[in-house]
Amino acid sequence: KAGVTQTPRYLIKTRGQQVTLSCSPISGHRSVSWYQQTPGQGLQFLFEYFSETQRNKGNFPGRFSGRQFSNSRSEMNVSTLELGDSALYLCASSLGQTYRETQYFGPGTRLLVL
Amino acid sequence: GQQVMQIPQYQHVQEGEDFTTYCNSSTTLSNIQWYKQRPGGHPVFLIQLVKSGEVKKQKRLTFQFGEAKKNSSLHITATQTTDVGTYFCAGPGWTGNQFYFGTGTSLTVIP
């Protein structure tokens, strides 16, 4: 089975721009979660999508949004980028039946905001 | 909200020494999972513990889930340079509406 894939792997943007990141989960997985990882803050939960619906949301401003398509692929969008948005953005997929399941992470998208 | 803290935040050990990281949740966890993230990599699942007081071993790694299901530990015996990375505990709360990751412990092994 192919693993979780994320595109692009690296991205450089300037303040005020917007960015869209993509995540393709493992085949058969219906849940996709997004995390922001920075050296000082660890893994911060952004949101989780299941069957095209946002099921959970972390404490991030409305500039961070996402969506999930019928094939379970998910996108995350960040508008009006700020310097502090520079981070590794990870997505993780799971079957989504319960919250006891293993999370399978993608390689991440490393975003640098200048 | 629910918090999952890990101590220590950083640990440097000489190769061959033992290492332990502790995970403490502010509320009960229905299960605990451990992940390892190598430098430059992404978190990879190691193991899941479900029962109160459960202990599991994977070669040199020993995982324990506390009796109250609010804490857990990971112990590595005789560390090797391949053990370098950040270890995260994680788990869902009893309300079952979110998956919580611990703050992580970064392990450096000095050859």
mmCIF file with all atom_site columns, C-alpha atoms in Angstrom:
data_model
loop_
_atom_site.group_PDB
_atom_site.id
_atom_site.type_symbol
_atom_site.label_atom_id
_atom_site.label_alt_id
_atom_site.label_comp_id
_atom_site.label_asym_id
_atom_site.label_entity_id
_atom_site.label_seq_id
_atom_site.pdbx_PDB_ins_code
_atom_site.Cartn_x
_atom_site.Cartn_y
_atom_site.Cartn_z
_atom_site.occupancy
_atom_site.B_iso_or_equiv
_atom_site.pdbx_formal_charge
_atom_site.auth_seq_id
_atom_site.auth_comp_id
_atom_site.auth_asym_id
_atom_site.auth_atom_id
_atom_site.pdbx_PDB_model_num
ATOM 1   C CA . LYS A 1 1   ? 0.000   0.000  0.000  1.00 0.00 ? 1   LYS A CA 1
ATOM 2   C CA . ALA A 1 2   ? 1.287   3.447  -0.847 1.00 0.00 ? 2   ALA A CA 1
ATOM 3   C CA . GLY A 1 3   ? 1.871   5.707  2.119  1.00 0.00 ? 3   GLY A CA 1
ATOM 4   C CA . VAL A 1 4   ? 0.561   9.175  2.807  1.00 0.00 ? 4   VAL A CA 1
ATOM 5   C CA . THR A 1 5   ? 1.811   11.677 0.265  1.00 0.00 ? 5   THR A CA 1
ATOM 6   C CA . GLN A 1 6   ? 2.046   15.431 0.597  1.00 0.00 ? 6   GLN A CA 1
ATOM 7   C CA . THR A 1 7   ? 2.728   18.048 -2.013 1.00 0.00 ? 7   THR A CA 1
ATOM 8   C CA . PRO A 1 8   ? 4.637   20.191 -2.357 1.00 0.00 ? 8   PRO A CA 1
ATOM 9   C CA . ARG A 1 9   ? 7.484   19.120 -0.096 1.00 0.00 ? 9   ARG A CA 1
ATOM 10  C CA . TYR A 1 10  ? 9.002   22.568 0.149  1.00 0.00 ? 10  TYR A CA 1
ATOM 11  C CA . LEU A 1 11  ? 7.532   26.002 -0.341 1.00 0.00 ? 11  LEU A CA 1
ATOM 12  C CA . ILE A 1 12  ? 8.782   29.555 0.002  1.00 0.00 ? 12  ILE A CA 1
ATOM 13  C CA . LYS A 1 13  ? 6.240   32.366 0.202  1.00 0.00 ? 13  LYS A CA 1
ATOM 14  C CA . THR A 1 14  ? 6.216   35.980 1.257  1.00 0.00 ? 14  THR A CA 1
ATOM 15  C CA . ARG A 1 15  ? 4.101   37.626 3.903  1.00 0.00 ? 15  ARG A CA 1
ATOM 16  C CA . GLY A 1 16  ? 0.553   38.321 2.825  1.00 0.00 ? 16  GLY A CA 1
ATOM 17  C CA . GLN A 1 17  ? 0.438   35.570 0.226  1.00 0.00 ? 17  GLN A CA 1
ATOM 18  C CA . GLN A 1 18  ? -1.705  32.498 0.512  1.00 0.00 ? 18  GLN A CA 1
ATOM 19  C CA . VAL A 1 19  ? -0.749  28.859 0.165  1.00 0.00 ? 19  VAL A CA 1
ATOM 20  C CA . THR A 1 20  ? -2.503  25.557 -0.485 1.00 0.00 ? 20  THR A CA 1
ATOM 21  C CA . LEU A 1 21  ? -1.035  22.260 0.660  1.00 0.00 ? 21  LEU A CA 1
ATOM 22  C CA . SER A 1 22  ? -2.251  18.856 -0.463 1.00 0.00 ? 22  SER A CA 1
ATOM 23  C CA . CYS A 1 23  ? -2.422  15.500 1.276  1.00 0.00 ? 23  CYS A CA 1
ATOM 24  C CA . SER A 1 24  ? -3.349  12.128 -0.209 1.00 0.00 ? 24  SER A CA 1
ATOM 25  C CA . PRO A 1 25  ? -4.132  9.550  2.477  1.00 0.00 ? 25  PRO A CA 1
ATOM 26  C CA . ILE A 1 26  ? -3.513  5.834  2.418  1.00 0.00 ? 26  ILE A CA 1
ATOM 27  C CA . SER A 1 27  ? -6.072  4.069  0.267  1.00 0.00 ? 27  SER A CA 1
ATOM 28  C CA . GLY A 1 28  ? -9.138  3.231  2.339  1.00 0.00 ? 28  GLY A CA 1
ATOM 29  C CA . HIS A 1 29  ? -8.418  5.821  5.016  1.00 0.00 ? 29  HIS A CA 1
ATOM 30  C CA . ARG A 1 30  ? -11.204 8.329  5.452  1.00 0.00 ? 30  ARG A CA 1
ATOM 31  C CA . SER A 1 31  ? -9.757  10.545 8.156  1.00 0.00 ? 31  SER A CA 1
ATOM 32  C CA . VAL A 1 32  ? -7.123  13.172 7.464  1.00 0.00 ? 32  VAL A CA 1
ATOM 33  C CA . SER A 1 33  ? -5.659  15.319 10.224 1.00 0.00 ? 33  SER A CA 1
ATOM 34  C CA . TRP A 1 34  ? -3.358  18.285 9.819  1.00 0.00 ? 34  TRP A CA 1
ATOM 35  C CA . TYR A 1 35  ? -0.642  19.348 12.224 1.00 0.00 ? 35  TYR A CA 1
ATOM 36  C CA . GLN A 1 36  ? 1.737   22.269 12.402 1.00 0.00 ? 36  GLN A CA 1
ATOM 37  C CA . GLN A 1 37  ? 5.168   21.501 13.769 1.00 0.00 ? 37  GLN A CA 1
ATOM 38  C CA . THR A 1 38  ? 7.603   24.177 14.879 1.00 0.00 ? 38  THR A CA 1
ATOM 39  C CA . PRO A 1 39  ? 10.732  23.800 17.025 1.00 0.00 ? 39  PRO A CA 1
ATOM 40  C CA . GLY A 1 40  ? 9.245   25.672 19.932 1.00 0.00 ? 40  GLY A CA 1
ATOM 41  C CA . GLN A 1 41  ? 5.647   24.435 19.858 1.00 0.00 ? 41  GLN A CA 1
ATOM 42  C CA . GLY A 1 42  ? 5.862   20.773 18.984 1.00 0.00 ? 42  GLY A CA 1
ATOM 43  C CA . LEU A 1 43  ? 2.963   19.170 17.118 1.00 0.00 ? 43  LEU A CA 1
ATOM 44  C CA . GLN A 1 44  ? -0.057  21.452 17.086 1.00 0.00 ? 44  GLN A CA 1
ATOM 45  C CA . PHE A 1 45  ? -3.346  20.022 15.888 1.00 0.00 ? 45  PHE A CA 1
ATOM 46  C CA . LEU A 1 46  ? -4.992  22.098 13.159 1.00 0.00 ? 46  LEU A CA 1
ATOM 47  C CA . PHE A 1 47  ? -8.074  20.145 12.118 1.00 0.00 ? 47  PHE A CA 1
ATOM 48  C CA . GLU A 1 48  ? -9.380  16.763 11.135 1.00 0.00 ? 48  GLU A CA 1
ATOM 49  C CA . TYR A 1 49  ? -11.585 15.839 8.218  1.00 0.00 ? 49  TYR A CA 1
ATOM 50  C CA . PHE A 1 50  ? -13.663 12.713 7.884  1.00 0.00 ? 50  PHE A CA 1
ATOM 51  C CA . SER A 1 51  ? -15.943 11.948 4.954  1.00 0.00 ? 51  SER A CA 1
ATOM 52  C CA . GLU A 1 52  ? -15.593 15.489 3.586  1.00 0.00 ? 52  GLU A CA 1
ATOM 53  C CA . THR A 1 53  ? -16.634 17.070 6.895  1.00 0.00 ? 53  THR A CA 1
ATOM 54  C CA . GLN A 1 54  ? -14.508 18.849 9.424  1.00 0.00 ? 54  GLN A CA 1
ATOM 55  C CA . ARG A 1 55  ? -14.841 16.717 12.516 1.00 0.00 ? 55  ARG A CA 1
ATOM 56  C CA . ASN A 1 56  ? -12.456 18.512 14.865 1.00 0.00 ? 56  ASN A CA 1
ATOM 57  C CA . LYS A 1 57  ? -10.632 21.800 14.954 1.00 0.00 ? 57  LYS A CA 1
ATOM 58  C CA . GLY A 1 58  ? -7.664  23.032 16.940 1.00 0.00 ? 58  GLY A CA 1
ATOM 59  C CA . ASN A 1 59  ? -6.977  26.540 18.184 1.00 0.00 ? 59  ASN A CA 1
ATOM 60  C CA . PHE A 1 60  ? -5.779  28.235 15.047 1.00 0.00 ? 60  PHE A CA 1
ATOM 61  C CA . PRO A 1 61  ? -7.060  31.481 13.494 1.00 0.00 ? 61  PRO A CA 1
ATOM 62  C CA . GLY A 1 62  ? -9.534  31.457 10.654 1.00 0.00 ? 62  GLY A CA 1
ATOM 63  C CA . ARG A 1 63  ? -6.694  32.065 8.176  1.00 0.00 ? 63  ARG A CA 1
ATOM 64  C CA . PHE A 1 64  ? -6.146  28.319 8.377  1.00 0.00 ? 64  PHE A CA 1
ATOM 65  C CA . SER A 1 65  ? -8.782  26.329 6.570  1.00 0.00 ? 65  SER A CA 1
ATOM 66  C CA . GLY A 1 66  ? -9.115  22.983 4.925  1.00 0.00 ? 66  GLY A CA 1
ATOM 67  C CA . ARG A 1 67  ? -11.328 20.715 2.979  1.00 0.00 ? 67  ARG A CA 1
ATOM 68  C CA . GLN A 1 68  ? -11.622 17.105 2.003  1.00 0.00 ? 68  GLN A CA 1
ATOM 69  C CA . PHE A 1 69  ? -12.729 15.670 -1.276 1.00 0.00 ? 69  PHE A CA 1
ATOM 70  C CA . SER A 1 70  ? -14.850 12.612 -1.984 1.00 0.00 ? 70  SER A CA 1
ATOM 71  C CA . ASN A 1 71  ? -11.704 10.545 -2.629 1.00 0.00 ? 71  ASN A CA 1
ATOM 72  C CA . SER A 1 72  ? -10.476 11.511 0.887  1.00 0.00 ? 72  SER A CA 1
ATOM 73  C CA . ARG A 1 73  ? -7.692  13.709 -0.429 1.00 0.00 ? 73  ARG A CA 1
ATOM 74  C CA . SER A 1 74  ? -7.414  16.843 1.636  1.00 0.00 ? 74  SER A CA 1
ATOM 75  C CA . GLU A 1 75  ? -6.150  20.343 1.131  1.00 0.00 ? 75  GLU A CA 1
ATOM 76  C CA . MET A 1 76  ? -5.112  22.920 3.654  1.00 0.00 ? 76  MET A CA 1
ATOM 77  C CA . ASN A 1 77  ? -5.107  26.616 2.902  1.00 0.00 ? 77  ASN A CA 1
ATOM 78  C CA . VAL A 1 78  ? -3.407  29.421 4.763  1.00 0.00 ? 78  VAL A CA 1
ATOM 79  C CA . SER A 1 79  ? -4.334  32.941 3.735  1.00 0.00 ? 79  SER A CA 1
ATOM 80  C CA . THR A 1 80  ? -2.502  36.180 4.487  1.00 0.00 ? 80  THR A CA 1
ATOM 81  C CA . LEU A 1 81  ? 0.686   34.401 5.491  1.00 0.00 ? 81  LEU A CA 1
ATOM 82  C CA . GLU A 1 82  ? 2.651   35.643 8.482  1.00 0.00 ? 82  GLU A CA 1
ATOM 83  C CA . LEU A 1 83  ? 6.295   35.017 9.359  1.00 0.00 ? 83  LEU A CA 1
ATOM 84  C CA . GLY A 1 84  ? 5.148   32.828 12.246 1.00 0.00 ? 84  GLY A CA 1
ATOM 85  C CA . ASP A 1 85  ? 3.457   30.436 9.837  1.00 0.00 ? 85  ASP A CA 1
ATOM 86  C CA . SER A 1 86  ? 6.857   29.078 8.838  1.00 0.00 ? 86  SER A CA 1
ATOM 87  C CA . ALA A 1 87  ? 6.713   25.467 9.906  1.00 0.00 ? 87  ALA A CA 1
ATOM 88  C CA . LEU A 1 88  ? 6.536   21.856 8.874  1.00 0.00 ? 88  LEU A CA 1
ATOM 89  C CA . TYR A 1 89  ? 2.932   20.972 8.040  1.00 0.00 ? 89  TYR A CA 1
ATOM 90  C CA . LEU A 1 90  ? 2.149   17.311 8.503  1.00 0.00 ? 90  LEU A CA 1
ATOM 91  C CA . CYS A 1 91  ? -0.915  15.426 7.561  1.00 0.00 ? 91  CYS A CA 1
ATOM 92  C CA . ALA A 1 92  ? -1.849  12.072 9.006  1.00 0.00 ? 92  ALA A CA 1
ATOM 93  C CA . SER A 1 93  ? -4.432  9.593  7.841  1.00 0.00 ? 93  SER A CA 1
ATOM 94  C CA . SER A 1 94  ? -6.320  6.856  9.599  1.00 0.00 ? 94  SER A CA 1
ATOM 95  C CA . LEU A 1 95  ? -9.360  4.707  8.961  1.00 0.00 ? 95  LEU A CA 1
ATOM 96  C CA . GLY A 1 96  ? -11.374 7.184  10.999 1.00 0.00 ? 96  GLY A CA 1
ATOM 97  C CA . GLN A 1 97  ? -13.675 4.689  12.695 1.00 0.00 ? 97  GLN A CA 1
ATOM 98  C CA . THR A 1 98  ? -12.457 5.559  16.184 1.00 0.00 ? 98  THR A CA 1
ATOM 99  C CA . TYR A 1 99  ? -9.795  7.721  17.785 1.00 0.00 ? 99  TYR A CA 1
ATOM 100 C CA . ARG A 1 100 ? -7.900  4.627  18.903 1.00 0.00 ? 100 ARG A CA 1
ATOM 101 C CA . GLU A 1 101 ? -6.383  4.078  15.496 1.00 0.00 ? 101 GLU A CA 1
ATOM 102 C CA . THR A 1 102 ? -2.812  4.562  14.431 1.00 0.00 ? 102 THR A CA 1
ATOM 103 C CA . GLN A 1 103 ? -2.050  7.804  12.668 1.00 0.00 ? 103 GLN A CA 1
ATOM 104 C CA . TYR A 1 104 ? 0.042   7.431  9.521  1.00 0.00 ? 104 TYR A CA 1
ATOM 105 C CA . PHE A 1 105 ? 1.990   10.548 8.747  1.00 0.00 ? 105 PHE A CA 1
ATOM 106 C CA . GLY A 1 106 ? 3.091   11.944 5.436  1.00 0.00 ? 106 GLY A CA 1
ATOM 107 C CA . PRO A 1 107 ? 6.574   13.405 4.900  1.00 0.00 ? 107 PRO A CA 1
ATOM 108 C CA . GLY A 1 108 ? 5.288   16.934 5.446  1.00 0.00 ? 108 GLY A CA 1
ATOM 109 C CA . THR A 1 109 ? 5.448   20.222 3.601  1.00 0.00 ? 109 THR A CA 1
ATOM 110 C CA . ARG A 1 110 ? 8.094   22.607 4.848  1.00 0.00 ? 110 ARG A CA 1
ATOM 111 C CA . LEU A 1 111 ? 6.820   26.159 4.470  1.00 0.00 ? 111 LEU A CA 1
ATOM 112 C CA . LEU A 1 112 ? 9.089   29.160 4.770  1.00 0.00 ? 112 LEU A CA 1
ATOM 113 C CA . VAL A 1 113 ? 7.492   32.600 4.902  1.00 0.00 ? 113 VAL A CA 1
ATOM 114 C CA . LEU A 1 114 ? 9.797   35.525 4.150  1.00 0.00 ? 114 LEU A CA 1
ATOM 115 C CA . GLY B 2 1   ? -8.317  21.873 27.380 1.00 0.00 ? 1   GLY B CA 1
ATOM 116 C CA . GLN B 2 2   ? -6.581  18.559 27.619 1.00 0.00 ? 2   GLN B CA 1
ATOM 117 C CA . GLN B 2 3   ? -2.795  18.706 27.834 1.00 0.00 ? 3   GLN B CA 1
ATOM 118 C CA . VAL B 2 4   ? -0.208  16.004 27.365 1.00 0.00 ? 4   VAL B CA 1
ATOM 119 C CA . MET B 2 5   ? 3.215   16.875 28.724 1.00 0.00 ? 5   MET B CA 1
ATOM 120 C CA . GLN B 2 6   ? 6.433   14.959 28.333 1.00 0.00 ? 6   GLN B CA 1
ATOM 121 C CA . ILE B 2 7   ? 9.607   15.185 30.363 1.00 0.00 ? 7   ILE B CA 1
ATOM 122 C CA . PRO B 2 8   ? 12.368  15.730 29.790 1.00 0.00 ? 8   PRO B CA 1
ATOM 123 C CA . GLN B 2 9   ? 12.132  17.983 26.763 1.00 0.00 ? 9   GLN B CA 1
ATOM 124 C CA . TYR B 2 10  ? 15.694  17.145 25.759 1.00 0.00 ? 10  TYR B CA 1
ATOM 125 C CA . GLN B 2 11  ? 18.022  14.334 26.778 1.00 0.00 ? 11  GLN B CA 1
ATOM 126 C CA . HIS B 2 12  ? 21.631  13.728 25.835 1.00 0.00 ? 12  HIS B CA 1
ATOM 127 C CA . VAL B 2 13  ? 23.072  10.325 26.668 1.00 0.00 ? 13  VAL B CA 1
ATOM 128 C CA . GLN B 2 14  ? 26.276  8.463  25.962 1.00 0.00 ? 14  GLN B CA 1
ATOM 129 C CA . GLU B 2 15  ? 25.824  5.493  23.697 1.00 0.00 ? 15  GLU B CA 1
ATOM 130 C CA . GLY B 2 16  ? 25.086  2.468  25.846 1.00 0.00 ? 16  GLY B CA 1
ATOM 131 C CA . GLU B 2 17  ? 23.326  4.422  28.595 1.00 0.00 ? 17  GLU B CA 1
ATOM 132 C CA . ASP B 2 18  ? 19.650  3.975  29.316 1.00 0.00 ? 18  ASP B CA 1
ATOM 133 C CA . PHE B 2 19  ? 16.981  6.567  28.515 1.00 0.00 ? 19  PHE B CA 1
ATOM 134 C CA . THR B 2 20  ? 13.472  7.179  29.811 1.00 0.00 ? 20  THR B CA 1
ATOM 135 C CA . THR B 2 21  ? 10.797  9.650  28.750 1.00 0.00 ? 21  THR B CA 1
ATOM 136 C CA . TYR B 2 22  ? 7.645   10.245 30.750 1.00 0.00 ? 22  TYR B CA 1
ATOM 137 C CA . CYS B 2 23  ? 4.262   11.247 29.406 1.00 0.00 ? 23  CYS B CA 1
ATOM 138 C CA . ASN B 2 24  ? 1.579   12.835 31.596 1.00 0.00 ? 24  ASN B CA 1
ATOM 139 C CA . SER B 2 25  ? -1.942  13.704 30.557 1.00 0.00 ? 25  SER B CA 1
ATOM 140 C CA . SER B 2 26  ? -4.207  16.132 32.354 1.00 0.00 ? 26  SER B CA 1
ATOM 141 C CA . THR B 2 27  ? -7.100  13.731 31.797 1.00 0.00 ? 27  THR B CA 1
ATOM 142 C CA . THR B 2 28  ? -7.552  10.023 31.319 1.00 0.00 ? 28  THR B CA 1
ATOM 143 C CA . LEU B 2 29  ? -6.598  8.585  27.957 1.00 0.00 ? 29  LEU B CA 1
ATOM 144 C CA . SER B 2 30  ? -8.478  5.680  26.463 1.00 0.00 ? 30  SER B CA 1
ATOM 145 C CA . ASN B 2 31  ? -5.217  4.422  25.001 1.00 0.00 ? 31  ASN B CA 1
ATOM 146 C CA . ILE B 2 32  ? -1.681  5.679  24.523 1.00 0.00 ? 32  ILE B CA 1
ATOM 147 C CA . GLN B 2 33  ? 0.385   5.531  21.385 1.00 0.00 ? 33  GLN B CA 1
ATOM 148 C CA . TRP B 2 34  ? 4.070   6.264  20.943 1.00 0.00 ? 34  TRP B CA 1
ATOM 149 C CA . TYR B 2 35  ? 5.670   7.730  17.865 1.00 0.00 ? 35  TYR B CA 1
ATOM 150 C CA . LYS B 2 36  ? 9.274   8.369  16.867 1.00 0.00 ? 36  LYS B CA 1
ATOM 151 C CA . GLN B 2 37  ? 10.384  11.171 14.603 1.00 0.00 ? 37  GLN B CA 1
ATOM 152 C CA . ARG B 2 38  ? 13.902  10.998 13.242 1.00 0.00 ? 38  ARG B CA 1
ATOM 153 C CA . PRO B 2 39  ? 15.657  14.319 12.489 1.00 0.00 ? 39  PRO B CA 1
ATOM 154 C CA . GLY B 2 40  ? 14.258  15.642 9.235  1.00 0.00 ? 40  GLY B CA 1
ATOM 155 C CA . GLY B 2 41  ? 11.594  12.951 9.148  1.00 0.00 ? 41  GLY B CA 1
ATOM 156 C CA . HIS B 2 42  ? 7.987   12.510 10.135 1.00 0.00 ? 42  HIS B CA 1
ATOM 157 C CA . PRO B 2 43  ? 6.440   10.760 13.144 1.00 0.00 ? 43  PRO B CA 1
ATOM 158 C CA . VAL B 2 44  ? 6.278   6.996  12.786 1.00 0.00 ? 44  VAL B CA 1
ATOM 159 C CA . PHE B 2 45  ? 4.057   4.790  14.920 1.00 0.00 ? 45  PHE B CA 1
ATOM 160 C CA . LEU B 2 46  ? 5.875   2.579  17.417 1.00 0.00 ? 46  LEU B CA 1
ATOM 161 C CA . ILE B 2 47  ? 3.268   0.964  19.641 1.00 0.00 ? 47  ILE B CA 1
ATOM 162 C CA . GLN B 2 48  ? -0.144  1.256  21.274 1.00 0.00 ? 48  GLN B CA 1
ATOM 163 C CA . LEU B 2 49  ? -1.083  0.458  24.876 1.00 0.00 ? 49  LEU B CA 1
ATOM 164 C CA . VAL B 2 50  ? -4.711  0.040  25.837 1.00 0.00 ? 50  VAL B CA 1
ATOM 165 C CA . LYS B 2 51  ? -5.021  -1.588 29.242 1.00 0.00 ? 51  LYS B CA 1
ATOM 166 C CA . SER B 2 52  ? -4.377  0.004  32.597 1.00 0.00 ? 52  SER B CA 1
ATOM 167 C CA . GLY B 2 53  ? -0.909  -0.996 33.829 1.00 0.00 ? 53  GLY B CA 1
ATOM 168 C CA . GLU B 2 54  ? 0.008   -2.573 30.499 1.00 0.00 ? 54  GLU B CA 1
ATOM 169 C CA . VAL B 2 55  ? 3.683   -3.142 29.703 1.00 0.00 ? 55  VAL B CA 1
ATOM 170 C CA . LYS B 2 56  ? 4.967   -3.959 26.239 1.00 0.00 ? 56  LYS B CA 1
ATOM 171 C CA . LYS B 2 57  ? 8.470   -4.551 24.972 1.00 0.00 ? 57  LYS B CA 1
ATOM 172 C CA . GLN B 2 58  ? 10.044  -4.103 21.576 1.00 0.00 ? 58  GLN B CA 1
ATOM 173 C CA . LYS B 2 59  ? 13.647  -5.307 21.724 1.00 0.00 ? 59  LYS B CA 1
ATOM 174 C CA . ARG B 2 60  ? 15.413  -2.648 23.811 1.00 0.00 ? 60  ARG B CA 1
ATOM 175 C CA . LEU B 2 61  ? 12.284  -0.481 24.204 1.00 0.00 ? 61  LEU B CA 1
ATOM 176 C CA . THR B 2 62  ? 9.866   -0.941 27.100 1.00 0.00 ? 62  THR B CA 1
ATOM 177 C CA . PHE B 2 63  ? 6.543   0.905  27.141 1.00 0.00 ? 63  PHE B CA 1
ATOM 178 C CA . GLN B 2 64  ? 4.297   1.226  30.158 1.00 0.00 ? 64  GLN B CA 1
ATOM 179 C CA . PHE B 2 65  ? 0.777   2.601  30.624 1.00 0.00 ? 65  PHE B CA 1
ATOM 180 C CA . GLY B 2 66  ? -0.076  3.871  34.074 1.00 0.00 ? 66  GLY B CA 1
ATOM 181 C CA . GLU B 2 67  ? -2.740  2.356  36.299 1.00 0.00 ? 67  GLU B CA 1
ATOM 182 C CA . ALA B 2 68  ? -4.849  5.513  36.113 1.00 0.00 ? 68  ALA B CA 1
ATOM 183 C CA . LYS B 2 69  ? -4.334  5.725  32.331 1.00 0.00 ? 69  LYS B CA 1
ATOM 184 C CA . LYS B 2 70  ? -3.053  9.273  32.711 1.00 0.00 ? 70  LYS B CA 1
ATOM 185 C CA . ASN B 2 71  ? 0.634   8.604  32.319 1.00 0.00 ? 71  ASN B CA 1
ATOM 186 C CA . SER B 2 72  ? 3.009   6.473  30.341 1.00 0.00 ? 72  SER B CA 1
ATOM 187 C CA . SER B 2 73  ? 6.706   5.906  29.943 1.00 0.00 ? 73  SER B CA 1
ATOM 188 C CA . LEU B 2 74  ? 9.141   4.739  27.320 1.00 0.00 ? 74  LEU B CA 1
ATOM 189 C CA . HIS B 2 75  ? 12.432  3.232  28.461 1.00 0.00 ? 75  HIS B CA 1
ATOM 190 C CA . ILE B 2 76  ? 15.295  2.428  26.105 1.00 0.00 ? 76  ILE B CA 1
ATOM 191 C CA . THR B 2 77  ? 18.011  0.125  27.370 1.00 0.00 ? 77  THR B CA 1
ATOM 192 C CA . ALA B 2 78  ? 21.587  0.559  26.135 1.00 0.00 ? 78  ALA B CA 1
ATOM 193 C CA . THR B 2 79  ? 20.897  3.352  23.656 1.00 0.00 ? 79  THR B CA 1
ATOM 194 C CA . GLN B 2 80  ? 22.363  3.251  20.179 1.00 0.00 ? 80  GLN B CA 1
ATOM 195 C CA . THR B 2 81  ? 22.907  6.057  17.683 1.00 0.00 ? 81  THR B CA 1
ATOM 196 C CA . THR B 2 82  ? 19.934  4.748  15.722 1.00 0.00 ? 82  THR B CA 1
ATOM 197 C CA . ASP B 2 83  ? 17.706  5.725  18.669 1.00 0.00 ? 83  ASP B CA 1
ATOM 198 C CA . VAL B 2 84  ? 18.272  9.431  17.967 1.00 0.00 ? 84  VAL B CA 1
ATOM 199 C CA . GLY B 2 85  ? 15.060  11.346 17.387 1.00 0.00 ? 85  GLY B CA 1
ATOM 200 C CA . THR B 2 86  ? 12.061  12.843 19.102 1.00 0.00 ? 86  THR B CA 1
ATOM 201 C CA . TYR B 2 87  ? 9.654   10.545 20.894 1.00 0.00 ? 87  TYR B CA 1
ATOM 202 C CA . PHE B 2 88  ? 6.011   11.553 21.167 1.00 0.00 ? 88  PHE B CA 1
ATOM 203 C CA . CYS B 2 89  ? 3.244   10.009 23.168 1.00 0.00 ? 89  CYS B CA 1
ATOM 204 C CA . ALA B 2 90  ? -0.288  10.515 21.910 1.00 0.00 ? 90  ALA B CA 1
ATOM 205 C CA . GLY B 2 91  ? -3.803  9.413  22.531 1.00 0.00 ? 91  GLY B CA 1
ATOM 206 C CA . PRO B 2 92  ? -7.486  10.235 22.373 1.00 0.00 ? 92  PRO B CA 1
ATOM 207 C CA . GLY B 2 93  ? -9.305  11.649 25.342 1.00 0.00 ? 93  GLY B CA 1
ATOM 208 C CA . TRP B 2 94  ? -12.250 9.805  26.853 1.00 0.00 ? 94  TRP B CA 1
ATOM 209 C CA . THR B 2 95  ? -14.642 12.107 25.044 1.00 0.00 ? 95  THR B CA 1
ATOM 210 C CA . GLY B 2 96  ? -13.116 10.586 21.943 1.00 0.00 ? 96  GLY B CA 1
ATOM 211 C CA . ASN B 2 97  ? -13.299 13.732 19.927 1.00 0.00 ? 97  ASN B CA 1
ATOM 212 C CA . GLN B 2 98  ? -9.639  14.507 19.353 1.00 0.00 ? 98  GLN B CA 1
ATOM 213 C CA . PHE B 2 99  ? -6.205  12.977 19.207 1.00 0.00 ? 99  PHE B CA 1
ATOM 214 C CA . TYR B 2 100 ? -3.663  14.636 21.520 1.00 0.00 ? 100 TYR B CA 1
ATOM 215 C CA . PHE B 2 101 ? 0.094   14.591 21.038 1.00 0.00 ? 101 PHE B CA 1
ATOM 216 C CA . GLY B 2 102 ? 2.559   15.074 23.832 1.00 0.00 ? 102 GLY B CA 1
ATOM 217 C CA . THR B 2 103 ? 5.180   17.794 23.770 1.00 0.00 ? 103 THR B CA 1
ATOM 218 C CA . GLY B 2 104 ? 7.888   15.317 22.784 1.00 0.00 ? 104 GLY B CA 1
ATOM 219 C CA . THR B 2 105 ? 11.307  14.348 24.118 1.00 0.00 ? 105 THR B CA 1
ATOM 220 C CA . SER B 2 106 ? 14.298  14.871 21.871 1.00 0.00 ? 106 SER B CA 1
ATOM 221 C CA . LEU B 2 107 ? 16.972  12.226 22.367 1.00 0.00 ? 107 LEU B CA 1
ATOM 222 C CA . THR B 2 108 ? 20.588  12.739 21.352 1.00 0.00 ? 108 THR B CA 1
ATOM 223 C CA . VAL B 2 109 ? 22.973  9.805  21.599 1.00 0.00 ? 109 VAL B CA 1
ATOM 224 C CA . ILE B 2 110 ? 26.644  10.642 21.808 1.00 0.00 ? 110 ILE B CA 1
ATOM 225 C CA . PRO B 2 111 ? 28.844  7.941  20.248 1.00 0.00 ? 111 PRO B CA 1
#
